[in-house]
Structures are given as C-alpha cells and as structure tokens.
Amino acid sequence: MDELTTPAAEQSGSIQSCQFQFKGDGTEYFKIWIVNILLTIVTFGIYSAWATVRNKRYFYSNLYIDNHNFRYLASPITILKGRLIAIAIFIAYSVISQMSPVLGLGLAICFLIAVPWIICRAQTFDRNMSAYRNIRFGFHGNYLEALMAYIVWPILGVLSLGILMPMAILKSHQFTIANTSYGTSRFDYKATYGDYGIIMLTLIGAGLMLWFVVWALQFMSLAPVSILVMIVGYFALMVYMSTSILNLMFNQTEIEEHRFVAQVPAVGFAKVLIINTFLTMITLGLYLPAAQVRMAKFVSENVELNVVGSLENFTAAQAQDSNALGDELGNVFDLGV
C-alpha cells in the first residue's frame, strides 16, 4: 500500500492508499511509563496530570499517516485543575450522601441529568487537544444528542429485550464520529442498524451454540473440558465482537471524499491479545507498556485512508471553547468518555 499521495495523484484526483503507521517502541515507552508511575506515587497523585499528557503525546506523536504525525496539545496544568475540581465534586457528593441520603439522591439525579453535558464537554476537550498537520479536530455534539445516544437509546434497548440494542450502539458511535470535525470538514458515519444487527445476531447465535456445547459436556461429566471450552469460546466471541465493530466503525467513516478502510483480522488480533496478556501476567504488569505499543502497531498496520487527491486541502476552523472539567468528571465517575 502506498504511503504518500503523489503530485500526479493530487492533480488527477485519483485514489491513493495512505497507510497508518505507529512508530513507537515498547522499551522507549516503558521508560516514560515507569517514570510516570513513580512520580505520581511520590507526588501523591499530583503528577498524574503530567503523566496523562506524556502518555498521550507519545502515542499521538508516533502515529503517522502520509508522513505526518498527530499531536496532543493539552496542558498538564489545565488537566490538573479539571481533575481537582472533579475530585472535589466527587468528595462533596460522597460526604453529603453519607450525611443525608435524601440530599444524596437529589445530587445523584442532578448528576444523571448532567451526564450528557459531561460527555459533550469531554469529547470537545479531547478533540480540541488533537491536531494533524497543524489543524485541530473539533466536536459539535449537543446535550440532546448525547442524552438520546447514551441514556434514552440504551434504555430502549433494554426495554425492547435487546431488539433495539444495535440501534443504541449505532447511535453512540454515530454521536462520537459524525460530530467530529477536522478543521472545517465534518466526518460522516454511514453505518446502519442492519450492520450492527448482523454482528449482534452472530454473537447471539454463537453464544447459544457455545452454551449448548458446554451443557452437553457437563451432561457427559466432562466438567473440566466444559470450563476450558467456555473460556475459549467467550474469548473467541469477545475477539469477534471487538474486531467486527472496529472494522465496521472505520469502514463506514468518511471525511470529504476520503474513506477509511480497515481489515483487522480476528485471528491476528487474538494472537496479539493472548501474547500481551500472558507476558503482562508473568511480568507482574511490567510488560503492559510494550503490550499497548504492540496492539497500537497491529491495529495501525491494518487501517488505511483512501485519499482522493491530497490531504492538504483542509482548512483550520475557529478554536472552540473547552476545558478539562468534563473530561475529568467522566474519568472520576467512570463514564467511559
């Protein structure tokens, strides 16, 4: 696959494949990772903001496409301020809940109402602090869209006994991707309910077959074998779900005329995951930085961007107002944003 868009391609508007590359090194990142941990412990957590920035900058700066790398622009001080405010809010909520359960319930309801706002602010901060070719990314999601994507649709998915769960997952991904911009250009996400439905139906069918095999083995008094089959089976289902959704998200994403193409193989993904897990366990966690680098390299090697013409035609947008509070509230309250 070609890594560069040639001048001829720019003039003719032909499609060129630009391969993503991750040029990080496990040993190099381990040094950053271990220093971050030690300094975070010594400073009683204060250095964690600097650790977050150093970690993200390493991965961003080592991710390349078309011979240009990404950049992470956040300031550690900004993250520290947001983190301290988020922790203070969490402590106040915990204390008030202990003193008055009624007030605690009221605060919990207020927090639930604020969740869509927190998600929007976290996404906005994350995009604004990301750049490629000196052009920043942006985020344009609003409160109502976040409310529907992360609260209303998941509830409908449960109430419909799972029938609408593919739609709930679609809406959350659509909210994240379609509201992202690069400069003045918005990303477009073309996935459908059917795309997610096929993945979910495959998982359900394979899960039922796995349950039947495990039940049959137990019925034949082969309990140890059934446990092994169950572990391997659930691992295979997890790998299938992860790679299928990852490929779907990339393959259905466009920006202007440019399209992402992903072919992350399930077998290769499983191999990397098994090796990473095994080495991380036997090294008591010390292999974790190298594991993260290995996975980043594997995924990037299987993702490319089909460029029509050139990537130099994007225009920078006006900077959005953002801070780290929403991002840190999401982390403190484990919202996964």
Coordinates of C-alpha atoms in Angstrom, one line a residue:
M1 CA 0.0 0.0 0.0
D2 CA 1.3 3.4 -0.9
E3 CA 2.2 5.7 2.0
L4 CA 2.2 9.0 0.1
T5 CA 0.0 11.0 -2.1
T6 CA 2.0 11.9 -5.2
P7 CA 1.8 15.2 -7.1
A8 CA 0.2 13.4 -10.1
A9 CA -2.5 12.0 -7.8
E10 CA -3.2 15.4 -6.4
Q11 CA -3.8 16.8 -9.9
S12 CA -5.8 13.9 -11.3
G13 CA -7.9 13.3 -8.2
S14 CA -7.1 9.6 -8.3
I15 CA -7.4 7.5 -5.1
Q16 CA -4.2 6.7 -3.2
S17 CA -4.0 4.5 -0.1
C18 CA -2.3 6.1 2.8
Q19 CA -1.3 3.5 5.4
F20 CA -1.4 4.4 9.1
Q21 CA 1.9 3.7 10.9
F22 CA 2.7 3.6 14.6
K23 CA 6.4 4.1 15.1
G24 CA 6.5 3.7 18.9
D25 CA 8.9 1.3 20.7
G26 CA 8.0 -0.8 23.7
T27 CA 11.2 -0.2 25.6
E28 CA 11.1 3.6 24.9
Y29 CA 7.5 3.8 26.2
F30 CA 8.3 1.7 29.2
K31 CA 10.8 4.3 30.4
I32 CA 8.1 7.0 30.2
W33 CA 5.5 4.8 31.8
I34 CA 7.6 3.7 34.8
V35 CA 8.8 7.3 35.5
N36 CA 5.2 8.5 35.3
I37 CA 4.1 5.9 37.9
L38 CA 7.0 6.6 40.3
L39 CA 6.5 10.4 40.1
T40 CA 2.7 10.0 40.5
I41 CA 3.3 8.0 43.7
V42 CA 5.9 10.3 45.1
T43 CA 3.7 13.4 44.5
F44 CA 0.6 11.7 45.9
G45 CA -1.2 11.8 42.5
I46 CA -0.4 15.4 41.5
Y47 CA 1.9 14.3 38.7
S48 CA -0.8 12.2 37.2
A49 CA -1.9 15.1 35.0
W50 CA 1.6 15.3 33.5
A51 CA 1.7 11.5 33.2
T52 CA -1.6 11.6 31.2
V53 CA -0.2 14.3 28.8
R54 CA 3.2 12.4 28.4
N55 CA 1.4 9.1 27.6
K56 CA -1.0 10.7 25.1
R57 CA 1.7 12.8 23.5
Y58 CA 3.8 9.7 23.0
F59 CA 1.1 7.7 21.2
Y60 CA -0.2 10.7 19.2
S61 CA 3.3 11.7 18.1
N62 CA 4.2 8.2 17.0
L63 CA 1.0 7.7 14.9
Y64 CA 1.7 8.7 11.3
I65 CA -0.2 9.0 8.1
D66 CA 1.1 10.4 4.8
N67 CA 4.4 11.1 6.6
H68 CA 2.9 13.4 9.1
N69 CA 2.2 12.6 12.8
F70 CA -0.6 13.5 15.1
R71 CA -0.1 15.9 18.1
Y72 CA -1.7 16.1 21.5
L73 CA -1.8 19.7 22.7
A74 CA -3.3 19.6 26.2
S75 CA -1.6 21.4 29.1
P76 CA -0.9 19.4 32.2
I77 CA -2.0 22.4 34.4
T78 CA -5.4 22.5 32.6
I79 CA -5.9 18.8 33.2
L80 CA -4.8 19.1 36.8
K81 CA -7.3 21.9 37.5
G82 CA -10.1 19.9 35.9
R83 CA -9.1 16.8 37.8
L84 CA -9.0 18.6 41.2
I85 CA -12.4 20.1 40.6
A86 CA -13.9 16.7 39.6
I87 CA -12.4 15.1 42.7
A88 CA -13.7 17.8 44.9
I89 CA -17.2 17.4 43.5
F90 CA -17.0 13.6 44.0
I91 CA -15.9 14.0 47.6
A92 CA -18.6 16.5 48.3
Y93 CA -21.2 14.1 46.8
S94 CA -19.9 11.2 48.9
V95 CA -19.9 13.2 52.2
I96 CA -23.4 14.7 51.5
S97 CA -24.8 11.2 50.6
Q98 CA -23.5 9.8 54.0
M99 CA -25.0 12.7 55.9
S100 CA -28.3 12.9 54.1
P101 CA -29.5 10.0 51.8
V102 CA -32.3 12.3 50.5
L103 CA -29.9 15.0 49.5
G104 CA -27.5 12.3 48.1
L105 CA -30.4 11.0 46.0
G106 CA -31.1 14.5 44.8
L107 CA -27.5 15.1 43.8
A108 CA -27.4 11.7 42.0
I109 CA -30.4 12.8 40.0
C110 CA -28.8 16.1 39.2
F111 CA -25.6 14.3 38.2
L112 CA -27.6 11.9 35.9
I113 CA -29.1 15.0 34.2
A114 CA -25.6 16.4 33.8
V115 CA -24.1 13.3 32.3
P116 CA -24.9 14.3 28.6
W117 CA -23.3 17.7 29.3
I118 CA -20.2 16.0 30.8
I119 CA -19.9 13.7 27.8
C120 CA -20.1 16.6 25.4
R121 CA -17.5 18.6 27.2
A122 CA -15.2 15.6 27.5
Q123 CA -15.5 14.9 23.8
T124 CA -15.0 18.6 22.9
F125 CA -11.8 18.9 25.0
D126 CA -10.4 15.6 23.6
R127 CA -10.9 16.7 20.0
N128 CA -9.7 20.3 20.6
M129 CA -6.4 19.0 22.0
S130 CA -5.8 16.8 19.0
A131 CA -4.2 18.0 15.8
Y132 CA -2.8 16.8 12.5
R133 CA -0.8 19.0 10.1
N134 CA -1.3 21.9 12.5
I135 CA -5.1 21.7 12.1
R136 CA -7.1 20.8 15.1
F137 CA -10.0 18.5 15.4
G138 CA -13.3 19.7 16.7
F139 CA -16.6 18.3 18.2
H140 CA -20.1 19.6 17.6
G141 CA -22.4 17.3 19.6
N142 CA -25.0 18.8 21.8
Y143 CA -26.8 17.9 25.0
L144 CA -29.9 16.4 23.4
E145 CA -27.9 14.2 21.1
A146 CA -25.8 12.9 24.0
L147 CA -29.0 12.3 26.0
M148 CA -30.5 10.2 23.3
A149 CA -27.3 8.3 22.5
Y150 CA -26.2 7.5 26.0
I151 CA -29.3 7.3 28.1
V152 CA -32.6 7.1 26.0
W153 CA -31.5 4.6 23.4
P154 CA -29.7 2.2 25.9
I155 CA -32.9 2.2 28.0
L156 CA -35.0 1.5 24.9
G157 CA -32.5 -1.3 24.0
V158 CA -33.1 -3.0 27.4
L159 CA -36.9 -2.4 27.3
S160 CA -37.1 -4.0 23.9
L161 CA -35.4 -7.1 25.2
G162 CA -32.3 -6.3 23.1
I163 CA -34.1 -5.7 19.7
L164 CA -33.1 -2.0 19.8
M165 CA -29.6 -2.6 21.3
P166 CA -27.9 -2.5 17.9
M167 CA -29.5 0.9 17.4
A168 CA -28.3 2.1 20.8
I169 CA -24.7 1.1 19.9
L170 CA -25.1 2.7 16.5
K171 CA -26.3 6.0 18.0
S172 CA -23.4 6.2 20.4
H173 CA -20.9 5.6 17.7
Q174 CA -22.7 8.0 15.4
F175 CA -22.7 10.7 18.0
T176 CA -19.0 10.3 18.5
I177 CA -17.9 10.1 14.9
A178 CA -20.4 12.2 12.9
N179 CA -20.0 15.2 15.4
T180 CA -16.2 15.2 14.9
S181 CA -14.6 17.6 12.5
Y182 CA -11.1 18.1 11.2
G183 CA -10.7 21.8 10.6
T184 CA -13.9 22.9 8.9
S185 CA -14.7 19.4 7.5
R186 CA -17.1 17.1 9.3
F187 CA -16.7 13.3 9.5
D188 CA -19.6 11.2 8.1
Y189 CA -20.7 7.9 9.6
K190 CA -22.7 5.7 7.2
A191 CA -23.3 2.5 9.3
T192 CA -26.8 1.2 9.7
Y193 CA -28.9 -0.7 12.2
G194 CA -28.5 -3.7 10.0
D195 CA -24.7 -3.6 10.2
Y196 CA -24.8 -3.8 13.9
G197 CA -27.7 -6.2 13.9
I198 CA -25.7 -8.8 11.9
I199 CA -22.9 -8.6 14.5
M200 CA -25.3 -8.9 17.4
L201 CA -27.2 -11.8 15.8
T202 CA -24.0 -13.6 15.1
L203 CA -22.9 -13.2 18.7
I204 CA -26.2 -14.4 20.0
G205 CA -26.2 -17.5 17.7
A206 CA -22.6 -18.4 18.5
G207 CA -23.3 -17.8 22.2
L208 CA -26.3 -20.2 22.2
M209 CA -24.2 -22.8 20.4
L210 CA -21.4 -22.4 22.9
W211 CA -23.9 -22.7 25.8
F212 CA -25.3 -25.9 24.2
V213 CA -21.8 -27.4 23.8
V214 CA -20.9 -26.6 27.4
W215 CA -24.2 -28.0 28.7
A216 CA -23.6 -31.2 26.7
L217 CA -20.0 -31.6 28.1
Q218 CA -21.3 -31.2 31.6
F219 CA -24.1 -33.7 31.0
M220 CA -21.4 -36.2 29.9
S221 CA -19.5 -35.5 33.2
L222 CA -16.7 -33.6 31.4
A223 CA -16.8 -30.5 33.6
P224 CA -13.1 -29.6 33.3
V225 CA -13.3 -29.8 29.5
S226 CA -16.5 -27.7 29.6
I227 CA -14.8 -25.0 31.6
L228 CA -12.0 -24.8 29.1
V229 CA -14.4 -24.7 26.1
M230 CA -16.4 -22.0 27.8
I231 CA -13.3 -19.8 28.4
V232 CA -12.0 -20.3 24.8
G233 CA -15.5 -19.7 23.4
Y234 CA -16.1 -16.5 25.3
F235 CA -12.7 -15.3 24.3
A236 CA -13.4 -16.0 20.7
L237 CA -16.7 -14.2 20.9
M238 CA -15.0 -11.1 22.5
V239 CA -12.4 -11.1 19.8
Y240 CA -15.1 -11.4 17.1
M241 CA -17.1 -8.5 18.6
S242 CA -14.0 -6.3 19.0
T243 CA -12.7 -6.7 15.5
S244 CA -16.1 -6.6 13.8
I245 CA -17.1 -3.4 15.4
L246 CA -13.6 -1.9 15.0
N247 CA -13.6 -2.7 11.2
L248 CA -17.2 -1.5 10.9
M249 CA -16.5 1.8 12.5
F250 CA -13.5 2.6 10.3
N251 CA -15.1 1.2 7.1
Q252 CA -18.2 3.3 7.4
T253 CA -16.4 6.6 8.2
E254 CA -15.6 9.2 5.6
I255 CA -14.4 12.8 5.6
E256 CA -14.9 14.8 2.4
E257 CA -14.1 12.3 -0.4
H258 CA -11.6 10.3 1.7
R259 CA -12.6 6.9 3.1
F260 CA -11.1 4.8 5.9
V261 CA -10.5 1.1 5.2
A262 CA -9.9 -1.4 8.0
Q263 CA -9.2 -5.1 7.8
V264 CA -8.2 -6.0 11.3
P265 CA -8.1 -9.8 11.3
A266 CA -9.7 -11.6 14.2
V267 CA -7.0 -14.3 14.4
G268 CA -4.2 -11.8 14.4
F269 CA -6.0 -9.7 17.0
A270 CA -6.4 -12.8 19.2
K271 CA -2.8 -13.7 18.8
V272 CA -1.6 -10.2 19.9
L273 CA -4.1 -10.2 22.8
I274 CA -3.0 -13.6 24.1
I275 CA 0.7 -12.8 23.9
N276 CA 0.1 -9.4 25.6
T277 CA -2.0 -10.9 28.4
F278 CA 0.5 -13.8 29.0
L279 CA 3.6 -11.6 29.1
T280 CA 1.8 -8.9 31.2
M281 CA 0.8 -11.6 33.8
I282 CA 4.2 -13.2 34.1
T283 CA 6.0 -9.9 34.4
L284 CA 3.5 -8.7 37.0
G285 CA 2.3 -5.9 34.8
L286 CA 5.7 -4.6 33.7
Y287 CA 5.0 -5.7 30.1
L288 CA 1.9 -3.5 29.9
P289 CA 3.6 -0.5 28.1
A290 CA 5.1 -2.9 25.5
A291 CA 1.7 -4.6 25.1
Q292 CA 0.0 -1.2 24.4
V293 CA 2.6 -0.4 21.8
R294 CA 2.3 -3.9 20.2
M295 CA -1.5 -3.5 19.9
A296 CA -1.2 0.0 18.5
K297 CA 1.2 -1.2 15.9
F298 CA -1.0 -4.1 15.0
V299 CA -4.2 -2.1 14.5
S300 CA -2.5 0.7 12.6
E301 CA -0.9 -1.8 10.2
N302 CA -4.4 -2.9 9.2
V303 CA -6.0 0.6 8.8
E304 CA -5.5 2.9 5.9
L305 CA -7.1 6.0 4.4
N306 CA -8.1 6.1 0.8
V307 CA -7.2 9.7 -0.2
V308 CA -8.8 11.4 -3.2
G309 CA -6.3 13.9 -4.4
S310 CA -4.5 15.3 -1.4
L311 CA -4.8 15.7 2.4
E312 CA -3.5 19.3 2.2
N313 CA -6.8 20.9 1.2
F314 CA -8.4 21.0 4.7
T315 CA -9.0 24.4 6.3
A316 CA -8.5 25.2 10.0
A317 CA -11.6 26.1 12.0
Q318 CA -12.0 28.6 14.7
A319 CA -11.0 27.2 18.1
Q320 CA -13.8 26.0 20.3
D321 CA -14.1 27.0 24.0
S322 CA -13.2 23.9 26.0
N323 CA -11.7 22.9 29.4
A324 CA -10.7 19.6 31.0
L325 CA -13.5 19.6 33.6
G326 CA -15.9 17.4 31.6
D327 CA -13.1 15.0 30.7
E328 CA -12.1 14.6 34.3
L329 CA -15.7 14.3 35.6
G330 CA -16.1 11.5 33.1
N331 CA -13.0 9.8 34.4
V332 CA -13.8 10.2 38.1
F333 CA -17.4 9.0 37.8
D334 CA -16.2 6.2 35.3
L335 CA -18.4 7.3 32.4
G336 CA -16.0 5.8 29.9
V337 CA -15.9 9.0 27.8

